[in-house]
Amino acid sequence: MTYLENAKQSDPVRPGEQWFFYWKTSAALWEGRIVQIPQHEVIFIPVYWGFHAESQTEWDFGKIQPERDLLRLVQLLTQHGRKFCWILPLTPAPYLPNGGVPVSAARTLSVSREGVHLAVLDQEQNLNKMFSYFEPKVFQSFGSFLKNFGAFLAQHKIKAPVWGAQFYYHQDLQNYSYHEDCSVAFEQGFSRYLKQNQTELTEAKKESELKDQFTQEVGNLFKSTAESTLAPFWMGTQRIISLGGSPKETILRSLPSGKSQLEYTKDLFHHFIHSDWISSSLLTPAEKKESLSWILNEHFGSKEIDQRYQYEALGGDLTPDFRPFGVIDLFGGKKNHHFRNLGLHHFLDRHFKWVYQSHDELPFTPEWIDVNHHKIKFFHGEDLDRTTFGQILKLFMMGQRILLDTSGLPEGLDKKLQIFLLENNLKSQSVNFMTSTQICELGEGRLIMFHGERLRENPNREKFWANIFRYLHLVQPEMLADEDVFSMWRIRATTPHELSYLDVRRVNIYNPTSYKKIVSIKTHKHFAFMKMIDPTRANAKSTPEGVDVELLPNGKIALDFGHYEET
Amino acid sequence: MSLNLIYHFHTSQNQDGDFKPASYGVVYFFSEQGFLEKDLLKEMSKTVPEADHENLTFLNLDDLKAFALRVCQETSEKEVRLMSVQDYNIGLDGAKDLKSFQTVFSKYGEVVVNESAKKKGLFGKLFS
């Protein structure tokens, strides 16, 4: 790591993901820090709303304390021609003392499901304690801040967009919002909620459902209030998972062994697969070293940030720049881990590791449809409504490959499907192998409908998925690697002297462990090994089947492959 | 080297007509190397037949201590510190940074000593 890279990572003012913590340094030093930031990077300014509290209803934006002078900060950014936006926390923010809540409203500490107070170690190893957003004072204070912040932006004609941020932590393979709370403040609020709705609790199950509903409603209240008060500037809401921010990680990070690079890498790849956006702002420089810093820079860096915050959109056609590459998208099915229970995740992890992603929603926009045209898309009938169902059929008509698990498909949609097949005179081919499957073809489009529930208990379901993917004929190099080796694929268009290829694929391979690892990549007559890039404690050699890679502890390498049609 | 166990006391409950007795549930169990494997804990909990092995809950504090000691013996650690969630929270409230947070695990809770590890001094280790 160069001196500059090292300095950048240990800077508490710029803790990662292009965030700028203005309150962490003297206002006199802002300009010097701003000019250090690369010109092309958008600067994200998280708003530490509690820091601006002068009293319960008075907010200071620089008249009293220079470090609160947001106008000066904006003027400096504008003067140096920097693009910037605000990040407004809509939940307790783990990187802020008190979670961002002003001292006057910080009354009740948030309590996790396990009963422990939510406290997080930040980059400078301070212990930030989260305070409950269910405390009525917090909402009053938040509302008052929003009004004043909105007026401040309008008065000074600051047009920078505002993004709302909901912060989450990751524990035992689940994401939990910092907004979730089991404290006395929550219980009191919940009692008031029950009284207001004249609901009586009879069953424990109902109580937990109502508590989830109440939590969600209060969360939405913070979001909608911010959205309406800051309407002219509002861009949308981002869900951000804070690496190292769970109660369990607070303990782990305090132990002499700390949290290992391997564990952080596992988390990062888990978030990538689940299309979660992350923040590394809590991690210390010692934690953000080697593998982790490489992965963050190479796959969660400036370009990905621009796409996530809609500063840049990928076009349908490949360009000479590498872009993330995946071949499969799973939509919904997260409830009860549906696709996992059908053995699909297990199959994908074995054959298409890190080239599939699961999403909560189908972003049915022309740009998205264009960019993701090549991907195979899985849907679970139970999660579909009329709109999404209509969109799925449109994707099929556009020539995309859709796999629809019809189990749990609402009756109305089932009828709609039959009418669609009849109206378009689509003949389906029925296959009965482990479960009933129907295949419709329309030009390049494929619509495969199967009854997933029957696969749930079938020990041989791996064969079902193998047959499906053989039929879909997915062309992808095969990677044979140990569980603790991680890889990420990217793709670009060919340059004029690479005309014989359809495209060029790059795989970045990382070994965050302290053991030597071997990776074998089989190209299956569709890919030609072109070159290796930037090997660090790693080596690669060409074999008749593809490439063999040797990675020493904390090693990494990137390999380029030319993709060609089989002759 | 020692172990730390943070537990939560659950009062008895009448849930959907089912009576659930009061219990002590394991929240976190860790050593200086990190969290102990859940499979190991489930296996060790079998030394207390009345325990709920799947959820790692115990009917009384003595059972929890017996389980903790068994884990201590299995991992050859000198002692295990048992701390209630309430004690942990009190410690947490008083901490403001990493250093003060680390002292929570030496200030609060009750220590159960693994006598077998204690007896095994240098000579014990040499001749075992």
XYZ file of C-alpha atoms in Angstrom:
695
model
C 0.000 0.000 0.000
C 1.350 3.424 -0.896
C 1.786 6.146 1.695
C -1.094 8.115 0.141
C -3.450 5.115 0.160
C -2.509 4.430 3.766
C -3.086 8.055 4.763
C -6.467 8.031 3.005
C -7.563 4.948 4.920
C -6.567 6.212 8.321
C -8.277 9.565 7.881
C -11.239 9.938 10.257
C -12.585 12.839 8.153
C -12.805 10.600 5.088
C -13.718 7.207 6.548
C -14.684 5.556 3.238
C -17.221 5.533 0.394
C -16.373 9.213 -0.310
C -17.972 10.406 2.926
C -16.756 13.647 4.469
C -17.146 13.947 8.265
C -17.018 17.743 8.566
C -17.379 17.682 12.378
C -14.209 15.611 12.819
C -11.848 18.446 11.965
C -11.517 22.159 12.479
C -13.455 24.252 9.959
C -10.187 26.022 9.197
C -8.865 22.757 7.738
C -11.889 21.952 5.537
C -10.493 23.557 2.403
C -7.193 21.711 2.654
C -9.058 18.426 3.034
C -11.444 19.126 0.163
C -8.676 19.827 -2.347
C -7.092 16.465 -1.497
C -10.183 14.652 -2.752
C -9.937 13.581 -6.428
C -11.848 16.035 -8.620
C -14.094 13.380 -10.227
C -15.379 12.001 -6.912
C -18.802 13.033 -5.640
C -18.491 14.057 -1.979
C -21.111 12.692 0.418
C -21.731 14.791 3.503
C -23.451 12.834 6.263
C -25.505 15.283 8.319
C -24.739 14.991 12.038
C -28.029 16.565 13.055
C -27.479 16.333 16.815
C -24.250 18.324 16.418
C -26.229 21.369 15.196
C -28.516 21.471 18.261
C -28.110 24.661 20.260
C -31.176 23.987 22.369
C -34.256 21.812 21.929
C -35.656 24.032 19.185
C -32.656 26.094 18.082
C -30.276 24.852 15.421
C -26.940 26.349 14.562
C -25.577 26.208 11.018
C -22.478 28.260 11.728
C -23.521 31.419 13.567
C -22.253 30.100 16.884
C -19.704 27.394 16.081
C -17.538 27.435 12.938
C -17.568 23.610 12.716
C -21.336 23.796 12.189
C -20.998 26.294 9.345
C -22.552 24.291 6.534
C -22.818 27.381 4.314
C -19.069 27.828 4.400
C -18.599 24.144 3.676
C -20.921 24.421 0.669
C -19.126 27.563 -0.549
C -15.759 25.772 -0.362
C -17.099 22.782 -2.248
C -18.625 25.016 -4.928
C -15.504 27.159 -5.167
C -13.440 24.033 -5.899
C -15.989 22.723 -8.382
C -16.923 19.639 -6.365
C -20.126 17.674 -6.803
C -21.643 16.833 -3.433
C -24.803 15.645 -1.715
C -26.120 15.283 1.829
C -26.775 12.036 3.626
C -29.480 12.405 6.232
C -29.813 9.548 8.754
C -33.394 8.278 9.107
C -32.398 5.783 11.796
C -29.735 5.870 14.516
C -26.410 6.254 12.685
C -23.659 3.986 14.077
C -20.774 6.319 13.177
C -22.244 9.185 15.254
C -22.148 9.703 19.040
C -25.634 8.945 20.434
C -26.479 7.633 16.966
C -26.770 11.270 15.870
C -29.476 12.191 18.384
C -29.008 15.562 20.186
C -28.061 15.266 23.854
C -31.387 16.804 24.947
C -33.348 14.003 23.216
C -30.973 11.123 23.983
C -32.932 9.594 26.845
C -33.324 5.866 26.321
C -30.636 3.588 24.971
C -31.689 1.268 22.148
C -31.882 -2.390 23.066
C -31.255 -5.239 20.633
C -33.390 -8.391 20.301
C -30.928 -10.179 22.591
C -31.472 -7.562 25.283
C -28.113 -5.773 25.017
C -27.712 -2.051 24.544
C -26.739 -1.149 21.001
C -23.222 0.246 21.055
C -20.746 0.418 18.205
C -16.978 0.956 18.025
C -16.143 3.604 15.444
C -13.006 4.141 13.341
C -11.264 5.947 16.218
C -12.368 3.252 18.669
C -14.885 5.448 20.431
C -17.941 3.605 21.685
C -21.035 5.155 20.068
C -24.241 4.291 21.869
C -27.484 4.217 19.907
C -30.479 5.992 21.397
C -34.051 4.920 20.789
C -35.940 6.576 17.930
C -39.161 5.537 19.712
C -38.614 8.217 22.328
C -41.187 10.935 21.447
C -38.567 13.645 22.092
C -36.404 12.277 19.269
C -39.138 12.650 16.670
C -39.995 16.172 17.883
C -36.346 17.121 17.708
C -35.876 15.490 14.286
C -38.925 17.329 12.917
C -37.641 20.641 14.264
C -34.197 20.026 12.743
C -35.676 19.134 9.346
C -37.716 22.347 9.270
C -34.646 24.443 10.044
C -32.328 22.505 7.741
C -34.856 22.808 4.888
C -35.192 26.543 5.507
C -31.386 26.875 5.571
C -31.020 25.060 2.220
C -33.791 27.146 0.654
C -32.539 30.463 2.057
C -29.057 29.933 0.640
C -30.334 28.343 -2.565
C -28.258 25.212 -1.988
C -29.401 22.810 -4.645
C -27.361 19.757 -3.635
C -29.530 16.641 -3.372
C -30.396 15.005 -0.050
C -30.367 11.228 0.345
C -32.103 9.620 3.309
C -30.096 6.770 4.853
C -31.457 3.844 6.830
C -28.629 2.106 8.654
C -28.440 -1.610 9.272
C -26.070 -4.053 10.902
C -25.390 -7.597 9.818
C -25.451 -10.427 12.329
C -25.822 -14.197 11.871
C -26.509 -13.782 8.129
C -29.382 -11.319 8.688
C -29.597 -7.551 8.344
C -31.167 -5.652 11.251
C -32.103 -1.989 11.225
C -30.623 0.249 13.933
C -34.158 1.538 14.179
C -35.335 -1.788 15.674
C -35.537 -1.484 19.419
C -36.758 -3.421 22.444
C -36.228 -0.674 25.035
C -38.746 0.762 27.504
C -39.311 3.667 25.103
C -40.363 1.186 22.423
C -42.656 -0.725 24.802
C -44.315 2.487 25.967
C -44.810 3.627 22.396
C -46.201 0.229 21.491
C -48.754 0.408 24.363
C -49.905 3.814 23.119
C -50.125 2.388 19.587
C -52.294 -0.500 20.776
C -54.570 1.837 22.716
C -54.890 4.147 19.731
C -55.822 1.264 17.447
C -58.035 -0.300 20.127
C -56.251 -3.619 19.718
C -56.039 -6.227 22.428
C -53.266 -8.744 22.484
C -54.340 -12.330 22.744
C -51.594 -14.331 21.063
C -47.815 -14.048 21.254
C -47.572 -14.372 17.453
C -49.950 -11.471 16.985
C -47.915 -9.391 19.433
C -44.709 -9.913 17.499
C -46.478 -9.140 14.186
C -47.918 -5.936 15.643
C -44.537 -4.949 17.039
C -42.992 -5.367 13.578
C -45.822 -3.306 12.107
C -45.367 -0.567 14.715
C -41.596 -0.512 14.112
C -42.163 -0.174 10.393
C -44.778 2.569 10.800
C -42.515 4.652 13.040
C -39.633 4.131 10.601
C -41.866 5.294 7.750
C -42.872 8.325 9.803
C -39.242 9.500 10.015
C -38.789 8.813 6.310
C -41.982 10.500 5.102
C -41.412 13.532 7.349
C -37.913 14.025 5.918
C -39.193 13.401 2.404
C -41.983 15.987 2.652
C -40.009 18.634 4.579
C -37.027 18.444 2.230
C -39.100 17.681 -0.880
C -37.299 20.058 -3.304
C -33.953 18.426 -2.505
C -35.037 14.850 -1.827
C -33.459 12.145 -3.996
C -34.565 8.958 -2.267
C -33.580 6.539 0.455
C -30.609 4.191 0.627
C -30.326 1.166 2.897
C -26.760 1.075 4.175
C -25.212 -1.873 6.018
C -22.438 -0.808 8.401
C -19.555 -3.249 8.364
C -18.454 -4.111 11.892
C -21.537 -2.501 13.444
C -23.463 -5.364 15.068
C -23.554 -5.927 18.860
C -21.658 -9.186 18.320
C -19.023 -7.428 16.222
C -18.564 -4.769 18.916
C -17.435 -7.563 21.245
C -15.420 -9.329 18.546
C -13.635 -6.130 17.514
C -12.683 -5.457 21.135
C -10.943 -8.828 21.534
C -7.190 -9.164 20.948
C -7.835 -11.333 17.877
C -10.345 -8.828 16.415
C -12.483 -9.633 13.416
C -10.478 -11.367 10.716
C -10.014 -10.266 7.107
C -11.656 -13.526 6.105
C -14.801 -12.792 8.118
C -15.051 -9.251 6.723
C -14.543 -10.581 3.191
C -17.304 -13.141 3.728
C -19.612 -10.320 4.849
C -18.709 -8.157 1.870
C -19.441 -10.934 -0.611
C -22.671 -11.764 1.195
C -23.725 -8.120 0.777
C -22.702 -8.169 -2.869
C -24.839 -11.265 -3.530
C -27.803 -9.625 -1.771
C -27.249 -6.298 -3.584
C -26.816 -4.519 -0.254
C -24.941 -1.229 -0.142
C -22.273 -1.033 2.549
C -20.382 1.501 4.611
C -16.874 0.812 5.881
C -16.809 4.018 7.946
C -16.587 2.163 11.282
C -13.521 0.130 10.410
C -10.105 1.073 11.730
C -7.115 1.343 9.362
C -5.804 -1.939 10.798
C -9.073 -3.656 9.891
C -9.256 -2.075 6.444
C -6.039 -3.521 5.134
C -4.971 -5.665 2.195
C -7.802 -7.965 0.975
C -10.554 -5.831 2.408
C -9.132 -2.584 1.104
C -8.567 -4.135 -2.356
C -12.136 -5.437 -2.561
C -13.578 -2.138 -1.335
C -11.558 -0.147 -3.869
C -12.092 -2.497 -6.781
C -15.763 -3.386 -6.362
C -17.337 -0.816 -4.027
C -15.356 2.156 -5.313
C -16.024 5.406 -7.070
C -17.832 3.951 -10.117
C -20.111 1.740 -8.059
C -20.887 4.688 -5.757
C -21.819 6.840 -8.771
C -24.159 4.124 -10.024
C -25.707 3.522 -6.625
C -26.468 7.221 -6.131
C -27.601 7.623 -9.733
C -24.785 9.939 -10.823
C -23.954 7.549 -13.625
C -26.017 4.866 -15.321
C -24.632 2.006 -17.334
C -25.785 1.820 -20.930
C -27.047 -1.345 -22.612
C -23.935 -1.700 -24.772
C -20.589 -2.696 -23.338
C -17.872 -0.032 -23.292
C -14.069 -0.355 -23.072
C -14.378 0.092 -19.280
C -14.930 -2.949 -17.131
C -18.330 -3.187 -15.435
C -19.702 -5.705 -12.904
C -20.771 -8.947 -14.500
C -23.375 -11.429 -13.347
C -25.499 -13.999 -15.110
C -28.410 -14.670 -12.762
C -30.816 -12.466 -10.788
C -33.195 -13.756 -8.131
C -36.176 -11.587 -7.257
C -38.096 -11.959 -4.010
C -38.095 -15.379 -2.425
C -36.233 -13.893 0.542
C -39.193 -14.619 2.794
C -38.526 -17.969 4.458
C -35.398 -18.308 2.285
C -37.555 -19.824 -0.440
C -34.924 -20.294 -3.170
C -32.421 -21.554 -0.606
C -34.912 -24.208 0.520
C -35.294 -25.361 -3.086
C -31.553 -25.996 -3.265
C -31.081 -23.232 -5.843
C -28.552 -21.253 -3.772
C -26.564 -24.402 -3.130
C -26.474 -25.138 -6.871
C -25.534 -21.563 -7.767
C -22.806 -21.489 -5.113
C -21.283 -24.579 -6.685
C -21.544 -23.598 -10.334
C -22.065 -19.831 -10.552
C -20.489 -18.498 -7.383
C -20.503 -14.688 -7.095
C -22.171 -14.262 -10.517
C -25.685 -14.237 -9.158
C -27.467 -11.637 -7.074
C -30.748 -11.536 -5.224
C -32.937 -8.438 -5.140
C -36.006 -7.301 -3.222
C -37.687 -5.576 -6.133
C -37.680 -5.607 -9.912
C -36.406 -2.198 -11.046
C -38.399 -2.104 -14.292
C -36.754 0.895 -15.978
C -35.628 1.028 -19.639
C -31.949 1.421 -18.593
C -32.099 -1.486 -16.188
C -33.857 -3.741 -18.720
C -31.198 -2.903 -21.299
C -28.190 -3.486 -19.030
C -29.507 -6.744 -17.590
C -30.986 -8.240 -20.753
C -28.584 -11.191 -20.742
C -29.337 -12.295 -17.194
C -31.541 -15.234 -16.270
C -34.232 -14.037 -13.886
C -35.924 -16.083 -11.193
C -39.222 -15.079 -9.576
C -41.307 -16.612 -6.821
C -45.045 -16.603 -7.555
C -45.999 -15.933 -3.941
C -44.257 -12.519 -3.958
C -45.849 -11.244 -7.164
C -48.516 -8.619 -7.577
C -50.342 -7.685 -10.797
C -47.819 -5.000 -11.763
C -44.687 -7.122 -11.311
C -46.365 -10.072 -12.980
C -47.206 -7.923 -16.015
C -43.600 -6.692 -16.094
C -42.274 -10.270 -16.036
C -44.405 -11.191 -19.051
C -43.136 -8.082 -20.853
C -39.528 -9.118 -20.157
C -40.275 -12.520 -21.676
C -41.820 -10.856 -24.751
C -38.639 -8.755 -25.065
C -36.600 -11.936 -25.418
C -35.437 -12.443 -21.842
C -35.109 -15.736 -19.997
C -37.526 -15.986 -17.081
C -37.940 -18.763 -14.535
C -41.133 -18.545 -12.571
C -41.794 -20.683 -9.534
C -45.587 -20.879 -9.695
C -45.986 -22.153 -6.127
C -48.048 -19.656 -4.193
C -48.980 -17.698 -7.333
C -52.239 -15.858 -6.512
C -55.259 -17.304 -8.343
C -55.935 -14.128 -10.311
C -52.391 -14.124 -11.671
C -52.605 -17.806 -12.552
C -55.661 -17.021 -14.699
C -53.863 -14.044 -16.206
C -50.998 -16.342 -17.157
C -53.304 -18.816 -18.902
C -55.003 -15.961 -20.822
C -51.594 -14.562 -21.798
C -50.511 -17.950 -23.198
C -53.797 -18.342 -25.087
C -53.929 -14.800 -26.462
C -50.371 -15.014 -27.764
C -50.917 -18.494 -29.103
C -47.921 -19.737 -27.123
C -47.525 -23.463 -27.025
C -45.804 -24.820 -23.999
C -43.765 -27.955 -23.678
C -44.454 -29.910 -20.497
C -41.786 -31.852 -18.678
C -42.386 -33.921 -15.611
C -39.065 -34.409 -13.883
C -39.182 -34.119 -10.089
C -41.823 -31.427 -10.498
C -44.126 -30.206 -13.254
C -42.343 -27.804 -15.599
C -43.696 -25.890 -18.576
C -41.420 -24.271 -21.136
C -42.590 -21.541 -23.529
C -40.403 -20.127 -26.268
C -40.914 -16.861 -28.101
C -37.992 -15.786 -30.276
C -35.047 -15.652 -27.902
C -37.363 -15.392 -24.915
C -37.850 -18.345 -22.593
C -40.516 -18.642 -19.928
C -39.982 -21.636 -17.684
C -42.673 -22.261 -15.114
C -42.106 -24.851 -12.426
C -43.753 -25.848 -9.181
C -40.943 -25.247 -6.693
C -42.648 -26.586 -3.567
C -42.200 -30.151 -4.813
C -38.435 -29.689 -4.870
C -38.282 -28.684 -1.232
C -38.030 -32.194 0.202
C -36.435 -33.853 -2.819
C -32.858 -34.929 -2.012
C -31.998 -35.163 -5.741
C -33.138 -31.630 -6.651
C -29.583 -30.775 -7.699
C -30.315 -32.805 -10.866
C -33.348 -30.638 -11.606
C -31.257 -27.463 -11.521
C -28.491 -29.108 -13.535
C -31.023 -29.938 -16.286
C -32.518 -26.434 -16.240
C -29.116 -24.793 -16.605
C -28.045 -27.257 -19.301
C -31.147 -26.239 -21.249
C -30.380 -22.539 -20.721
C -26.835 -23.101 -21.965
C -25.025 -20.562 -19.770
C -21.483 -20.000 -20.937
C -19.178 -19.121 -18.055
C -15.668 -20.266 -17.101
C -15.755 -22.863 -14.341
C -13.846 -22.028 -11.170
C -12.658 -24.763 -8.881
C -11.518 -23.158 -5.667
C -11.483 -23.564 -1.924
C -14.418 -22.093 0.030
C -12.331 -19.243 1.405
C -11.174 -17.942 -1.959
C -13.300 -15.111 -3.304
C -13.740 -13.861 -6.838
C -15.592 -11.158 -8.696
C -16.193 -11.029 -12.459
C -16.315 -7.970 -14.684
C -16.848 -7.516 -18.406
C -15.901 -5.009 -21.121
C -16.223 -4.566 -24.856
C -13.354 -5.596 -27.083
C -10.856 -3.083 -28.444
C -10.135 -2.920 -32.226
C -7.204 -5.345 -31.951
C -9.297 -7.896 -30.020
C -11.950 -8.265 -32.732
C -11.943 -12.037 -32.614
C -13.594 -11.946 -29.186
C -17.217 -11.235 -28.304
C -16.193 -9.542 -25.074
C -13.441 -9.599 -22.459
C -14.034 -10.895 -18.931
C -11.861 -10.109 -15.942
C -11.893 -12.105 -12.751
C -10.344 -10.686 -9.571
C -9.372 -13.446 -7.171
C -8.625 -12.836 -3.475
C -7.216 -15.031 -0.739
C -7.944 -13.318 2.622
C -6.765 -16.345 4.618
C -3.346 -17.091 6.041
C -3.010 -20.291 4.015
C -1.831 -20.963 0.488
C -4.717 -21.598 -1.918
C -4.973 -23.123 -5.375
C -7.604 -22.115 -7.922
C -8.248 -23.864 -11.206
C -10.235 -22.139 -13.954
C -11.585 -24.250 -16.781
C -12.372 -22.293 -19.925
C -14.453 -25.006 -21.698
C -13.542 -23.945 -25.266
C -15.354 -20.634 -24.915
C -12.686 -18.495 -23.339
C -9.049 -17.814 -24.048
C -6.700 -16.746 -21.277
C -5.260 -13.371 -22.266
C -3.145 -12.066 -19.406
C -2.735 -11.714 -15.654
C -2.871 -8.302 -14.028
C -1.433 -6.956 -10.832
C -0.493 -10.213 -9.054
C 0.312 -9.729 -5.378
C 1.660 -12.824 -3.664
C 0.090 -14.856 -6.476
C 0.979 -16.542 -9.707
C -0.910 -18.022 -12.653
C 0.030 -20.490 -15.351
C -1.784 -21.583 -18.450
C -2.887 -25.228 -18.716
C -4.583 -27.109 -21.589
C -7.937 -26.739 -19.739
C -7.532 -23.112 -18.687
C -5.488 -21.509 -15.939
C -4.106 -22.650 -12.595
C -3.564 -19.979 -9.942
C -1.526 -20.166 -6.758
C -2.379 -17.605 -4.096
C -0.198 -17.153 -1.049
C -1.732 -15.784 2.201
C -3.362 -12.402 1.523
C -2.674 -12.778 -2.160
C -4.659 -11.465 -5.097
C -4.582 -11.575 -8.858
C -6.734 -10.553 -11.805
C -7.023 -12.583 -15.015
C -8.418 -11.511 -18.387
C -10.199 -13.917 -20.692
C -11.359 -13.374 -24.239
C -14.825 -14.795 -24.877
C -15.398 -16.399 -28.255
C -18.110 -18.434 -29.967
C -17.541 -22.166 -30.098
C -16.573 -23.232 -33.622
C -6.866 -17.223 29.166
C -10.547 -17.154 30.050
C -14.001 -17.429 28.588
C -16.900 -15.009 28.821
C -20.553 -15.914 28.810
C -23.308 -13.320 28.636
C -26.743 -14.664 29.489
C -30.297 -13.419 29.514
C -32.836 -14.364 32.184
C -36.301 -15.007 30.733
C -39.224 -14.986 33.130
C -41.829 -17.745 32.898
C -44.423 -17.209 30.183
C -47.815 -18.468 29.174
C -47.555 -18.443 25.404
C -50.540 -19.547 23.307
C -51.661 -21.801 26.149
C -48.173 -23.313 26.548
C -46.407 -22.694 29.832
C -42.733 -21.824 29.450
C -40.752 -21.931 32.697
C -38.211 -19.270 33.583
C -34.872 -19.881 31.907
C -31.333 -18.633 31.437
C -30.400 -18.282 27.770
C -26.892 -17.976 26.344
C -26.569 -14.708 24.406
C -22.829 -14.610 23.689
C -20.084 -17.078 24.570
C -16.574 -16.138 23.562
C -12.878 -16.466 24.278
C -10.044 -14.086 23.404
C -9.959 -15.773 19.992
C -13.592 -15.005 19.194
C -17.038 -16.561 19.518
C -17.258 -20.252 20.282
C -18.793 -22.520 17.652
C -22.511 -23.081 18.139
C -22.129 -26.813 17.417
C -19.590 -27.168 20.217
C -21.916 -25.344 22.627
C -24.889 -27.514 21.664
C -22.815 -30.628 22.184
C -21.554 -29.431 25.585
C -25.048 -28.450 26.708
C -25.957 -32.138 26.543
C -24.112 -32.569 29.834
C -27.155 -30.840 31.344
C -30.024 -33.138 30.323
C -32.804 -30.684 31.305
C -31.452 -27.922 29.058
C -32.933 -26.862 25.729
C -29.913 -27.856 23.642
C -31.121 -26.272 20.421
C -31.731 -22.817 21.928
C -29.050 -23.086 24.635
C -31.369 -22.275 27.520
C -31.098 -23.647 31.040
C -33.648 -23.951 33.821
C -31.484 -22.444 36.543
C -28.226 -20.627 37.117
C -26.504 -23.733 38.505
C -27.202 -25.620 35.259
C -25.839 -22.683 33.272
C -22.699 -22.671 35.420
C -22.267 -26.433 34.987
C -22.535 -26.002 31.226
C -20.090 -23.088 31.235
C -17.600 -25.108 33.261
C -17.942 -28.057 30.898
C -17.110 -25.772 27.947
C -14.203 -24.381 29.937
C -12.866 -27.896 30.491
C -13.332 -28.827 26.846
C -11.432 -25.763 25.649
C -8.824 -26.057 28.465
C -9.403 -22.466 29.585
C -8.642 -21.435 33.154
C -11.954 -19.824 33.994
C -15.255 -18.630 32.651
C -16.920 -15.357 33.565
C -20.712 -15.400 33.602
C -22.361 -12.041 33.165
C -26.032 -11.183 32.916
C -27.218 -8.940 30.104
C -28.108 -6.378 32.789
C -24.527 -6.348 34.119
C -23.180 -6.121 30.582
C -25.471 -3.171 29.866
C -24.380 -1.381 33.044
C -20.757 -1.862 32.043
C -21.496 -0.722 28.504
C -23.236 2.439 29.720
C -20.139 3.425 31.668
C -17.740 2.752 28.780
C -16.838 5.419 26.257
C -14.113 3.836 24.151
C -12.403 0.546 23.357
C -10.230 0.583 26.480
C -13.039 1.181 28.937
C -15.267 -1.280 27.055
C -12.630 -4.011 27.429
C -12.636 -3.556 31.216
C -16.345 -4.530 31.328
C -15.246 -8.153 30.948
C -12.976 -8.015 33.980
C -15.176 -5.878 36.240
C -18.598 -7.505 36.157
C -20.042 -10.972 36.534
C -19.187 -14.118 38.421
C -16.109 -16.231 37.747
C -16.227 -20.019 37.672
C -12.748 -21.525 37.849
C -11.767 -24.610 35.906
C -9.802 -26.393 38.638
C -8.462 -29.032 36.265
C -6.742 -26.398 34.105
C -5.493 -24.577 37.188
C -3.840 -27.667 38.609
C -2.079 -28.325 35.330
C 0.911 -26.081 35.880
C 4.119 -26.206 33.915
C 5.128 -29.582 35.329
C 1.640 -30.946 34.811
C 1.775 -29.973 31.185
C 5.242 -31.456 30.745
C 4.272 -34.824 32.166
C 0.792 -35.136 30.687
